[in-house]
Amino acid sequence: MNNSHHDKKTLHQSPQNILENIYGYSEFRGNQLAIVEAAISGRDCLVLMPTGGGKSICYQIPALVKPGTTIVISPLIALMQDQVSALQQLGINASFLNSTQSNSEQSSVLEQVKMGTLDLLYIAPERINQPITRQWLQNCEISLIAIDEAHCVSQWGHDFRQDYLLLNQLKSDFPNVPRMALTATATPRSQQDIVDNLELNDPLKFISSFDRPNIHYTVVAKTDAKKQLLRFLTGHRDEAGIIYCLSRKKVESTARWLNDRGLTALPYHAGLDAKVRAENQLRFLREDAVIMVATIAFGMGIDKPDVRFVAHLNLPKSLESYYQETGRAGRDGQPAETFMIYGLDDVVQLSQFIDNSNANIEYKLNERSKLDALLGWCEIIECRRQPLLAYFGEENHEPCNHCDTCQKPPKTWDATQAAQKLLSCVYRLGQRFGLAHTIDVLRAKQTEKVDQFNHQKLSTYGIGADLSQNQWRSIARQLIVRGFLLVDASRYNSLQLTSTSRSLLKGDLSLQLREDVSEPRLKKEPRKHTNGVSAQDSALWDALRECRKQLADEHDVPPYMVFHDATLMEMMELHPQSEAELLNISGVGESKLAKFGSAFIAVISEHAEAV
Ligand code: ADP
Ligand code: ZN
C-alpha cells in the first residue's frame, strides 16, 4: 500500500488542519465546518447545497477525523472511480464497491474495511441493500454514512431510484452510526421526502443559499442562432463548455459545424453508441477546452469543476431544469457564463410535446405553466437572478448586477398599439393562421399564401410595415407569455385570441413590453477570457497548463485532479519558487506538493528567467 497515505489515528488532526494540510485550502466555506462538527458529534444531518458548494468535504473530513470507515452511498457508479482517484491524489485511503469489479477486488475492499484501514468506501445503493454486504459492514467499524444525491429518494423528483427507498433500513442496521443526507435539489417537497423516507433522527438541517454568484446569466431571443453562438464563443476560446440542444439531430449538426470552424466539439446524446458516448465524455474530462454538444442526457453527475460556460440553443423544460443545467458551469467557483438563445419555434415545439404526450390533463397544465414561467423569465425586464432564486424560495435577494438585465436594463416601450394591430390581424385571419403568415400580412408581404387566400384585401394588410419581422416575433412571444394570445398546437399552431385579448383590443389596458432583446449588441473589443488571463501572462499560463496536462496523463487522471484552474491562476500571480511558497497556494496540499510540486516550480522558474 502507498505509504504516503495519512494515518489519521496517529495524526489526530483537527478539521482545520486537515483542510489546510490535505486539501490545501485555508478556510471552510459557508456551513462546511458546522456540518463537519455535527457529523463528528454524532448527529444526523440534512445538507442542501448547490452544485459546486463543496458538499464532499462535509463527509470526507469527518471520515478522516473519526476512527473507522465512512460509507458514501452514490447512484453514480460511473463516477466512483473518478471520486476515488481524486481522493487518492490527496493521499486519502479510499475505495469503491460496485458491479464493475471482479469478485476478488470486491473481497479485498471489504477486507480493508474490516481491518479499519479504509477511510472512505463509495458504494452503490443496490449494493448496500444486499443483505450479505450489509451484514459484513455491520461487523466493521463504521464512522458515518453519507447519502449523496439524496433527492433520489423522492418519488416526486426527477431522479427517483427505487433502491433509495430501502435505505431507511440503515437506521436499524447501524443504530449508532450518524447519517448525512446531501443534495443539490432545493424544492421543499424533496427536502421533506428525504427526512421522512430515510427516517433521519432529528436531523440538523443545513440549508445554503442556492445562489451561484460566479455564474453570469444572459438570455437572447433568436435571430441568427449560429452567429449569436459564435459571438458568444469568441469570449471563451480555449475553455471547456457545454452546449445543450433539444434534438439529437441538432446536436450532431451543431458539433459538426463547430468543428468546421476549428473548435473541438464532441456530440453526446442517448442515440449514440455507448462506447462513443463514454469516449466523448472521457475526452471532455481529460482534455483542455473541449466543447460538449449534448442533449440533456449529458450532465447528471458530471463532476468537472472547470466548465467555463453552458449555452442553451433551445429552451430547457423549466426554470428548475435551467438552473440545474447551467449549474454545471463554474463548480470551481471561478467566473462562468451561461447563455441561452430562445425562439418562438421552441415555444411551439415544447407546447406540442406537452399537448401530444399521453399524460393526464393535470400534468399537462402543470408542464404548461412551468414553460410559461420560463418564458416569462426569458423576457423579464428586471434582474434575472432574483426570480430564479425566488423560484427556490429565496425571496430576499437584491438585484445582482451580474446578469444581462442588471448590467444593461432592457428598454421598454408602449406596445399597446402594436399589440392591437397584431390581435386584430389574428382576428381578421379567422384565428386560423400561424405567426409567420400573420406577420407577412401585417408587413404586406406578397407571398403565395397571401395570394391564395386573397389576404391583401384584409383591412389589416400592411398596417404593421413599420416593424421588422423579428420585432413582430418578439411582440407575439410576449403576448403569448402574458396570456393575450394562444398558440393552438392541435390546429397547425394557429394563433387565437383569449378572453383578455378583448380588453387590450378595446383599449381598456395598456401594455409595456421590452424592446426586442435580439438585436446584436456589438462589442468593439474582443472580450477578455472569463478566466481573466491577459496577454503577457499567457505564455506562463500555457506552460502551466501544459505541465498539468503531462502530469495528468502520467497519473492517468483528468487535469483538474492535478490542480484546478484557480490554483494555476494563483501560481501565475504569486510566482512561487519554493516548496514552502507553493504550499501557500490554495489547492496545494502535502500529497500534491510531493507529487507535482517540483515540476511546477521548474516551469515557474524557467518563465521568471525568460522574462
Ligand atoms: P459539490 O459536491 O457540492 O458540487 P464539491 O464537493 O465537488 O461540490 O466541491 C466543489 C469544488 O469546490 C471542489 O473543487 C472543491 O475542491 C472546492 N472546495 C470545496 N470546499 C472548499 C473550500 N473550503 N475552499 C476552497 N475550495 C473548496
Ligand atoms: Zn441581476
XYZ file of C-alpha atoms and ligand atoms in Angstrom:
639
model
C 0.000 0.000 0.000
C 1.122 3.539 -0.678
C 2.945 4.674 2.434
C 2.301 8.351 1.724
C -1.241 7.774 2.965
C -2.076 9.682 6.069
C -2.682 7.637 9.145
C -5.336 9.563 10.967
C -5.005 7.575 14.160
C -1.522 8.849 14.742
C -2.045 12.355 13.415
C -5.132 13.358 15.437
C -5.636 16.314 13.213
C -8.363 18.893 13.662
C -10.775 19.614 10.798
C -8.965 22.902 10.172
C -5.578 21.165 9.971
C -6.923 18.588 7.596
C -8.408 21.274 5.382
C -5.047 23.025 5.196
C -2.621 20.132 5.053
C -4.504 17.632 2.946
C -6.736 19.765 0.733
C -4.527 22.839 0.691
C -7.429 25.209 1.389
C -7.218 27.915 4.012
C -10.854 28.381 5.022
C -14.072 26.426 5.257
C -16.853 27.665 3.055
C -20.319 28.540 4.314
C -21.738 25.794 6.523
C -18.944 23.296 5.951
C -17.338 23.466 9.391
C -20.672 23.339 11.228
C -21.660 20.280 9.196
C -18.318 18.566 9.820
C -18.661 19.195 13.553
C -22.253 17.987 13.657
C -21.265 14.740 11.967
C -18.308 14.248 14.292
C -20.560 14.775 17.293
C -22.833 12.012 16.001
C -25.863 13.954 14.745
C -27.870 13.086 11.649
C -27.743 15.906 9.107
C -29.575 17.110 6.052
C -27.270 19.114 3.801
C -28.665 21.231 0.998
C -26.029 22.951 -1.051
C -25.931 23.989 -4.671
C -23.659 22.207 -7.109
C -20.110 23.330 -6.536
C -20.892 24.392 -2.982
C -18.447 21.896 -1.519
C -20.531 19.004 -0.245
C -17.810 16.348 -0.435
C -15.630 17.908 2.239
C -18.600 17.774 4.644
C -18.351 13.999 4.926
C -14.738 13.484 3.896
C -13.263 15.410 6.800
C -15.329 13.565 9.460
C -14.185 10.396 7.728
C -10.594 11.421 8.359
C -11.152 12.574 11.924
C -13.211 9.656 13.227
C -11.905 6.120 13.580
C -13.416 3.566 11.223
C -14.698 3.806 7.649
C -17.196 6.284 6.255
C -19.637 4.805 3.766
C -20.668 7.048 0.881
C -23.776 5.940 -0.985
C -23.917 7.320 -4.501
C -26.036 6.326 -7.507
C -23.395 7.411 -9.969
C -21.374 4.254 -10.472
C -19.572 5.727 -13.462
C -18.156 8.464 -11.261
C -16.958 6.368 -8.351
C -13.627 5.658 -9.971
C -13.108 9.385 -10.503
C -14.096 10.323 -6.974
C -11.779 7.724 -5.529
C -8.907 8.786 -7.820
C -9.352 12.389 -6.704
C -9.087 11.301 -3.059
C -6.047 9.172 -3.765
C -4.345 12.195 -5.334
C -4.790 13.822 -1.942
C -3.237 10.825 -0.237
C -6.515 9.671 1.299
C -7.306 5.982 1.658
C -10.491 5.481 -0.350
C -12.035 2.784 -2.454
C -15.323 1.788 -4.030
C -17.521 -1.239 -4.296
C -19.689 -1.863 -7.330
C -20.601 -4.338 -10.008
C -17.773 -3.312 -12.339
C -15.204 -5.018 -10.073
C -14.113 -8.648 -10.012
C -15.025 -10.795 -7.014
C -11.508 -10.759 -5.672
C -11.287 -6.984 -5.947
C -14.520 -6.733 -4.019
C -13.416 -9.044 -1.235
C -10.139 -7.197 -0.910
C -12.013 -3.928 -0.447
C -14.329 -5.453 2.156
C -11.323 -6.908 3.940
C -9.794 -3.435 4.225
C -12.983 -2.134 5.814
C -12.849 -4.929 8.340
C -9.228 -4.143 9.165
C -10.088 -0.466 9.563
C -7.538 0.752 7.025
C -10.015 2.411 4.679
C -11.219 5.942 5.398
C -13.905 6.131 2.752
C -15.893 3.498 0.913
C -18.077 4.538 -2.030
C -20.882 2.143 -2.713
C -23.966 1.987 -4.926
C -27.389 1.808 -3.211
C -28.314 -1.554 -4.703
C -25.082 -2.928 -3.329
C -25.519 -1.772 0.236
C -29.077 -3.100 0.067
C -27.732 -6.618 -0.376
C -28.100 -8.381 2.991
C -24.720 -10.039 2.700
C -22.882 -6.743 2.170
C -24.790 -5.126 4.953
C -24.073 -7.928 7.393
C -20.409 -7.679 6.624
C -20.372 -3.944 7.166
C -22.324 -4.303 10.417
C -19.351 -6.171 11.765
C -16.968 -3.368 10.864
C -16.332 -0.016 12.495
C -18.390 2.494 10.518
C -17.849 6.172 11.343
C -20.535 7.826 9.207
C -22.973 7.018 6.415
C -23.197 9.753 3.788
C -26.087 9.514 1.338
C -25.226 11.564 -1.729
C -27.836 12.706 -4.265
C -30.346 12.085 -1.503
C -33.224 13.571 -3.544
C -33.253 10.232 -5.416
C -35.394 9.028 -2.519
C -38.188 11.409 -3.530
C -40.803 9.895 -5.785
C -41.808 13.343 -6.962
C -38.378 14.291 -8.143
C -36.763 13.798 -11.496
C -34.194 11.200 -10.440
C -36.212 8.823 -8.291
C -34.448 5.494 -7.574
C -36.269 2.536 -6.134
C -33.105 1.425 -4.325
C -33.045 4.606 -2.318
C -36.337 3.783 -0.623
C -34.731 0.838 1.149
C -32.035 2.990 2.674
C -34.258 3.690 5.674
C -33.181 0.258 6.928
C -29.747 1.684 7.607
C -31.306 3.269 10.652
C -31.960 -0.036 12.379
C -28.962 -1.866 10.942
C -26.487 0.819 12.018
C -28.259 2.343 15.023
C -25.221 4.166 16.374
C -23.854 5.488 13.114
C -24.792 9.065 12.185
C -26.167 9.609 8.713
C -25.737 12.614 6.459
C -28.074 13.167 3.500
C -26.769 15.533 0.822
C -28.457 17.040 -2.217
C -28.365 19.987 -4.608
C -32.112 19.858 -5.209
C -33.839 22.659 -3.433
C -37.558 22.078 -3.521
C -39.204 21.906 -0.079
C -41.035 18.768 -1.115
C -37.871 16.787 -1.817
C -36.420 18.054 1.474
C -39.315 16.615 3.421
C -39.223 13.365 1.450
C -35.554 12.921 2.299
C -36.098 13.354 6.037
C -39.195 11.127 6.028
C -38.095 8.355 3.715
C -34.604 7.993 5.111
C -36.026 8.254 8.637
C -33.306 10.626 9.738
C -33.047 11.066 13.518
C -33.982 14.598 14.491
C -31.607 15.864 11.793
C -29.770 19.139 11.886
C -30.625 20.925 8.668
C -28.029 22.949 6.828
C -29.609 24.850 4.003
C -27.307 27.041 1.949
C -28.339 29.717 -0.435
C -28.747 28.406 -3.936
C -27.213 31.487 -5.401
C -24.230 30.832 -7.628
C -22.636 34.259 -7.591
C -19.858 33.328 -10.010
C -22.346 32.418 -12.740
C -23.381 35.145 -15.136
C -26.738 34.831 -16.924
C -27.580 36.055 -20.406
C -30.670 35.294 -22.464
C -31.250 36.481 -26.018
C -34.041 35.976 -28.484
C -33.107 34.054 -31.581
C -32.273 35.969 -34.733
C -29.416 34.042 -36.268
C -28.603 31.326 -33.764
C -25.287 30.335 -35.315
C -23.979 33.871 -35.466
C -25.169 34.501 -31.941
C -23.475 31.361 -30.680
C -20.191 32.121 -32.427
C -20.140 35.608 -30.999
C -20.630 34.155 -27.541
C -17.928 31.541 -28.074
C -15.298 34.075 -29.123
C -15.229 35.121 -25.469
C -14.441 31.541 -24.479
C -11.563 30.395 -26.642
C -9.606 27.534 -25.124
C -12.228 26.925 -22.485
C -14.357 23.889 -21.758
C -18.111 24.236 -22.028
C -21.409 22.526 -22.683
C -23.892 23.427 -25.404
C -27.358 21.987 -24.916
C -29.698 21.275 -27.836
C -33.167 19.783 -27.819
C -32.783 17.127 -30.527
C -30.151 14.566 -31.416
C -30.087 15.838 -34.962
C -29.293 19.333 -33.827
C -26.583 18.034 -31.513
C -24.885 16.324 -34.450
C -25.166 19.228 -36.841
C -24.019 21.789 -34.283
C -20.979 19.728 -33.308
C -20.028 19.301 -36.975
C -20.498 22.965 -37.654
C -18.284 23.990 -34.724
C -15.588 21.548 -35.772
C -15.595 23.057 -39.234
C -14.770 26.318 -37.527
C -11.729 24.932 -35.794
C -13.255 24.270 -32.369
C -13.073 20.915 -30.626
C -16.723 19.967 -30.234
C -17.990 16.476 -29.450
C -21.574 15.222 -29.697
C -23.345 13.457 -26.834
C -26.866 12.034 -26.868
C -28.677 8.836 -25.940
C -28.776 7.680 -29.559
C -25.014 7.342 -29.784
C -23.205 4.104 -29.235
C -22.379 3.613 -25.551
C -18.717 3.349 -26.462
C -18.706 6.642 -28.377
C -20.535 8.325 -25.531
C -18.041 7.108 -22.966
C -15.149 8.158 -25.201
C -16.503 11.641 -25.737
C -17.197 12.067 -22.067
C -13.670 10.994 -21.215
C -12.186 13.460 -23.706
C -14.338 16.204 -22.245
C -12.960 15.404 -18.794
C -9.356 14.828 -19.756
C -8.541 17.322 -22.478
C -8.445 21.067 -22.088
C -11.002 23.179 -23.913
C -13.375 20.569 -25.269
C -16.938 21.663 -26.028
C -19.594 19.056 -25.397
C -22.640 19.499 -27.613
C -25.359 17.476 -25.942
C -28.953 16.742 -25.200
C -29.971 16.750 -21.556
C -28.858 13.096 -21.483
C -25.489 14.614 -20.611
C -24.593 16.180 -17.320
C -26.106 14.422 -14.337
C -23.196 13.855 -12.021
C -20.564 15.378 -14.281
C -18.017 16.485 -11.737
C -15.776 18.543 -13.998
C -15.093 21.694 -11.979
C -13.700 23.911 -14.735
C -16.641 24.067 -17.136
C -16.453 27.753 -18.058
C -19.724 28.112 -19.953
C -23.082 26.486 -20.574
C -25.067 27.543 -23.618
C -28.626 26.557 -24.485
C -29.596 26.626 -28.154
C -33.114 25.609 -27.198
C -35.333 26.286 -24.262
C -34.987 23.883 -21.355
C -38.094 22.289 -19.895
C -38.489 24.559 -16.914
C -36.725 27.117 -14.809
C -35.608 24.383 -12.464
C -34.045 22.383 -15.300
C -32.358 25.553 -16.443
C -30.907 26.113 -13.012
C -29.627 22.516 -12.831
C -28.173 22.556 -16.328
C -26.444 25.924 -16.019
C -25.278 24.864 -12.557
C -22.747 22.571 -14.201
C -20.691 25.645 -15.025
C -18.123 27.062 -12.634
C -18.142 24.454 -9.888
C -14.654 25.611 -9.001
C -16.068 29.000 -8.032
C -14.271 30.797 -10.866
C -16.275 33.068 -13.189
C -18.512 31.181 -15.595
C -21.027 32.306 -18.153
C -24.351 30.991 -19.279
C -26.057 31.917 -22.492
C -29.471 30.979 -23.800
C -30.932 31.593 -27.222
C -34.653 31.080 -27.459
C -37.157 31.437 -30.227
C -40.818 31.027 -30.879
C -40.196 27.760 -32.706
C -39.031 26.308 -29.372
C -42.105 27.545 -27.608
C -44.257 25.885 -30.228
C -42.277 22.662 -30.203
C -42.289 22.344 -26.427
C -46.003 23.111 -26.347
C -46.541 20.317 -28.834
C -44.507 17.884 -26.750
C -46.752 18.682 -23.832
C -50.013 18.546 -25.758
C -49.147 15.334 -27.579
C -47.939 13.453 -24.530
C -50.154 10.743 -23.123
C -50.241 12.291 -19.695
C -53.385 13.444 -17.940
C -54.683 16.965 -18.168
C -53.418 17.962 -14.735
C -49.893 17.017 -15.660
C -50.119 18.851 -18.961
C -51.357 22.027 -17.340
C -48.549 21.814 -14.819
C -45.962 21.400 -17.566
C -47.550 24.232 -19.473
C -47.338 26.590 -16.521
C -43.707 25.662 -15.947
C -42.997 26.541 -19.553
C -44.825 29.840 -19.196
C -42.828 30.679 -16.085
C -39.652 30.036 -18.030
C -40.759 32.200 -20.941
C -41.771 34.975 -18.634
C -38.309 34.779 -17.131
C -36.658 34.975 -20.565
C -38.379 38.241 -21.373
C -38.105 39.749 -17.945
C -37.245 43.404 -17.540
C -35.682 43.161 -14.065
C -32.777 41.156 -12.571
C -32.687 37.539 -13.725
C -31.188 36.118 -10.562
C -33.901 37.386 -8.225
C -36.789 35.418 -9.738
C -34.545 32.401 -10.283
C -33.796 32.274 -6.564
C -37.351 33.216 -5.611
C -38.411 30.122 -7.533
C -36.390 28.166 -4.954
C -37.921 30.032 -2.054
C -35.224 32.671 -1.595
C -37.143 35.906 -1.766
C -34.682 38.236 -0.118
C -32.031 38.884 -2.758
C -31.109 42.303 -4.094
C -30.628 42.820 -7.844
C -27.383 41.024 -8.620
C -25.588 43.321 -11.027
C -24.179 40.161 -12.603
C -26.713 39.296 -15.277
C -27.616 40.804 -18.631
C -30.705 42.653 -17.438
C -28.948 44.189 -14.417
C -25.991 45.283 -16.453
C -27.965 46.586 -19.374
C -31.547 47.222 -18.312
C -33.759 46.433 -21.278
C -35.562 49.352 -22.784
C -39.307 49.180 -22.688
C -41.832 50.818 -24.919
C -45.578 51.336 -25.050
C -46.647 48.436 -27.202
C -50.387 48.888 -26.805
C -50.994 49.965 -30.360
C -48.742 47.356 -31.924
C -50.393 44.670 -29.855
C -53.802 45.850 -31.025
C -52.656 45.609 -34.632
C -51.408 42.082 -34.169
C -54.513 40.923 -32.322
C -56.895 42.421 -34.847
C -54.944 40.830 -37.669
C -55.280 37.473 -35.929
C -58.998 38.150 -35.669
C -59.293 39.124 -39.353
C -57.454 35.936 -40.283
C -60.232 33.982 -38.610
C -57.813 32.694 -35.929
C -56.799 30.061 -38.416
C -53.213 31.013 -39.317
C -49.819 30.783 -37.684
C -47.469 33.556 -36.734
C -45.297 33.588 -39.853
C -48.248 34.237 -42.123
C -49.776 36.737 -39.724
C -46.575 38.757 -39.805
C -46.469 38.548 -43.601
C -49.952 40.039 -43.715
C -49.068 42.766 -41.216
C -45.981 43.656 -43.214
C -47.741 43.470 -46.613
C -45.616 40.642 -47.975
C -46.677 39.237 -51.307
C -46.449 35.508 -50.755
C -48.185 32.593 -52.430
C -50.254 32.085 -49.345
C -51.351 35.712 -49.295
C -52.404 35.338 -52.940
C -54.092 32.011 -52.351
C -56.314 33.366 -49.595
C -56.621 36.831 -51.073
C -55.338 38.322 -47.847
C -54.148 41.540 -49.454
C -57.818 42.511 -49.273
C -57.853 42.402 -45.482
C -58.082 45.709 -43.642
C -55.039 44.721 -41.592
C -52.830 44.023 -44.614
C -49.759 46.227 -44.315
C -50.701 48.030 -41.089
C -47.522 46.722 -39.442
C -44.989 47.532 -42.123
C -43.177 49.861 -39.721
C -41.839 46.990 -37.614
C -39.415 44.241 -38.627
C -40.270 40.571 -38.678
C -38.139 39.990 -35.586
C -39.851 42.785 -33.747
C -43.229 41.248 -34.503
C -41.990 37.881 -33.314
C -40.851 39.394 -30.059
C -44.196 41.134 -29.571
C -46.064 37.920 -30.288
C -43.920 35.953 -27.860
C -44.521 38.420 -25.087
C -48.244 38.490 -25.807
C -48.287 34.699 -25.574
C -46.388 34.727 -22.285
C -48.779 37.280 -20.847
C -51.826 35.318 -21.978
C -53.119 37.713 -24.650
C -52.540 35.234 -27.424
C -52.703 31.473 -27.696
C -50.939 29.015 -29.990
C -53.214 26.089 -30.823
C -50.895 23.156 -31.409
C -53.764 20.907 -32.411
C -54.616 23.242 -35.277
C -51.339 23.862 -37.058
C -50.191 26.329 -34.418
C -52.830 28.792 -35.421
C -52.937 31.943 -33.327
C -56.062 32.527 -31.283
C -57.402 35.302 -29.136
C -58.089 34.833 -25.447
C -60.595 36.407 -23.091
C -58.052 39.044 -22.070
C -57.286 39.947 -25.693
C -60.583 41.826 -25.826
C -59.708 44.339 -23.125
C -56.481 45.086 -24.906
C -58.261 45.452 -28.226
C -60.858 47.728 -26.691
C -58.155 49.907 -25.200
C -59.016 49.169 -21.545
C -55.440 48.072 -20.976
C -52.071 49.408 -21.984
C -49.018 47.277 -22.422
C -45.317 47.883 -21.731
C -43.058 45.394 -23.437
C -39.331 45.041 -23.538
C -37.714 46.133 -26.732
C -36.567 43.237 -28.762
C -33.603 41.685 -26.991
C -32.390 40.041 -30.129
C -30.603 42.848 -31.888
C -26.882 42.180 -31.723
C -25.120 44.092 -29.020
C -21.882 44.753 -30.810
C -18.778 44.960 -28.754
C -15.863 46.723 -30.345
C -13.138 44.980 -28.415
C -12.891 41.248 -28.067
C -13.807 40.362 -24.504
C -11.217 39.175 -22.085
C -11.459 35.494 -21.321
C -13.674 34.789 -18.385
C -10.674 33.452 -16.538
C -9.030 36.835 -16.840
C -5.729 35.803 -18.399
C -4.009 38.754 -20.040
C -1.657 38.524 -22.997
C 1.606 38.922 -21.016
C 0.689 36.092 -18.724
C -0.495 33.819 -21.416
C 2.915 32.245 -22.070
C 3.192 31.188 -18.438
C -0.452 30.162 -18.417
C 0.083 27.906 -21.414
C 3.219 26.439 -19.852
C 1.430 25.710 -16.575
C -1.429 24.060 -18.400
C 0.963 22.016 -20.495
C 2.750 20.869 -17.348
C -0.594 19.948 -15.774
C -1.667 18.001 -18.849
C 1.568 15.991 -18.860
C 1.322 15.117 -15.181
C -2.341 14.234 -15.599
C -1.550 11.837 -18.428
C 1.275 10.298 -16.419
C -1.055 9.673 -13.480
C -3.977 8.746 -15.730
C -6.346 11.333 -14.232
C -8.100 14.419 -15.660
C -6.055 17.652 -15.487
C -8.310 19.191 -12.839
C -7.341 16.405 -10.457
C -3.758 17.603 -10.626
C -4.725 21.227 -9.907
C -7.744 23.395 -10.615
C -7.592 26.449 -12.855
C -7.841 28.635 -9.763
C -4.678 27.065 -8.376
C -2.772 27.656 -11.634
C -4.076 31.200 -11.673
C -2.679 31.836 -8.202
C 0.645 30.416 -9.301
C 0.629 32.904 -12.133
C 0.008 35.760 -9.784
C 2.391 34.813 -6.990
C 5.176 33.012 -8.896
C 6.015 30.607 -6.055
C 9.555 29.328 -6.472
C 9.996 27.117 -3.433
C 8.023 24.301 -1.880
C 7.067 26.480 1.069
C 5.751 29.181 -1.226
C 3.870 26.632 -3.264
C 2.168 25.257 -0.135
C 0.656 28.692 0.446
C -1.291 28.419 -2.772
C -4.904 27.388 -2.415
C -5.397 23.822 -3.630
C -1.835 22.669 -2.869
C -1.739 20.159 -0.016
C 1.065 17.912 1.162
C 0.366 14.991 -1.103
C 0.074 17.058 -4.263
C 3.134 19.058 -3.314
C 5.119 15.850 -3.143
C 3.759 14.550 -6.429
C 3.635 17.667 -8.581
C 5.443 20.468 -6.774
C 8.877 20.293 -8.359
C 7.503 20.178 -11.915
C 5.525 23.378 -11.424
C 8.350 25.162 -9.626
C 10.581 24.334 -12.586
C 8.080 25.818 -15.044
C 7.696 28.994 -12.997
C 11.438 29.495 -12.519
C 12.066 28.993 -16.212
C 9.473 31.592 -17.004
C 10.948 34.046 -14.467
C 14.325 33.783 -16.198
C 12.817 34.256 -19.612
C 11.066 37.498 -18.673
P -20.487 19.692 -4.706
O -20.347 18.221 -4.464
O -21.263 20.399 -3.664
O -20.940 20.012 -6.088
P -17.645 19.659 -4.410
O -17.561 18.983 -3.113
O -17.319 18.888 -5.644
O -19.051 20.345 -4.592
O -16.750 20.970 -4.350
C -16.701 21.859 -5.411
C -15.292 22.411 -5.552
O -15.014 23.334 -4.517
C -14.262 21.317 -5.453
O -13.325 21.504 -6.456
C -13.662 21.512 -4.091
O -12.319 21.092 -4.053
C -13.794 23.004 -3.865
N -13.907 23.334 -2.441
C -14.723 22.767 -1.537
N -14.577 23.330 -0.328
C -13.637 24.295 -0.465
C -13.021 25.236 0.438
N -13.360 25.288 1.734
N -12.085 26.080 -0.067
C -11.741 26.030 -1.361
N -12.278 25.162 -2.255
C -13.208 24.302 -1.822
Zn -29.216 40.582 -11.981
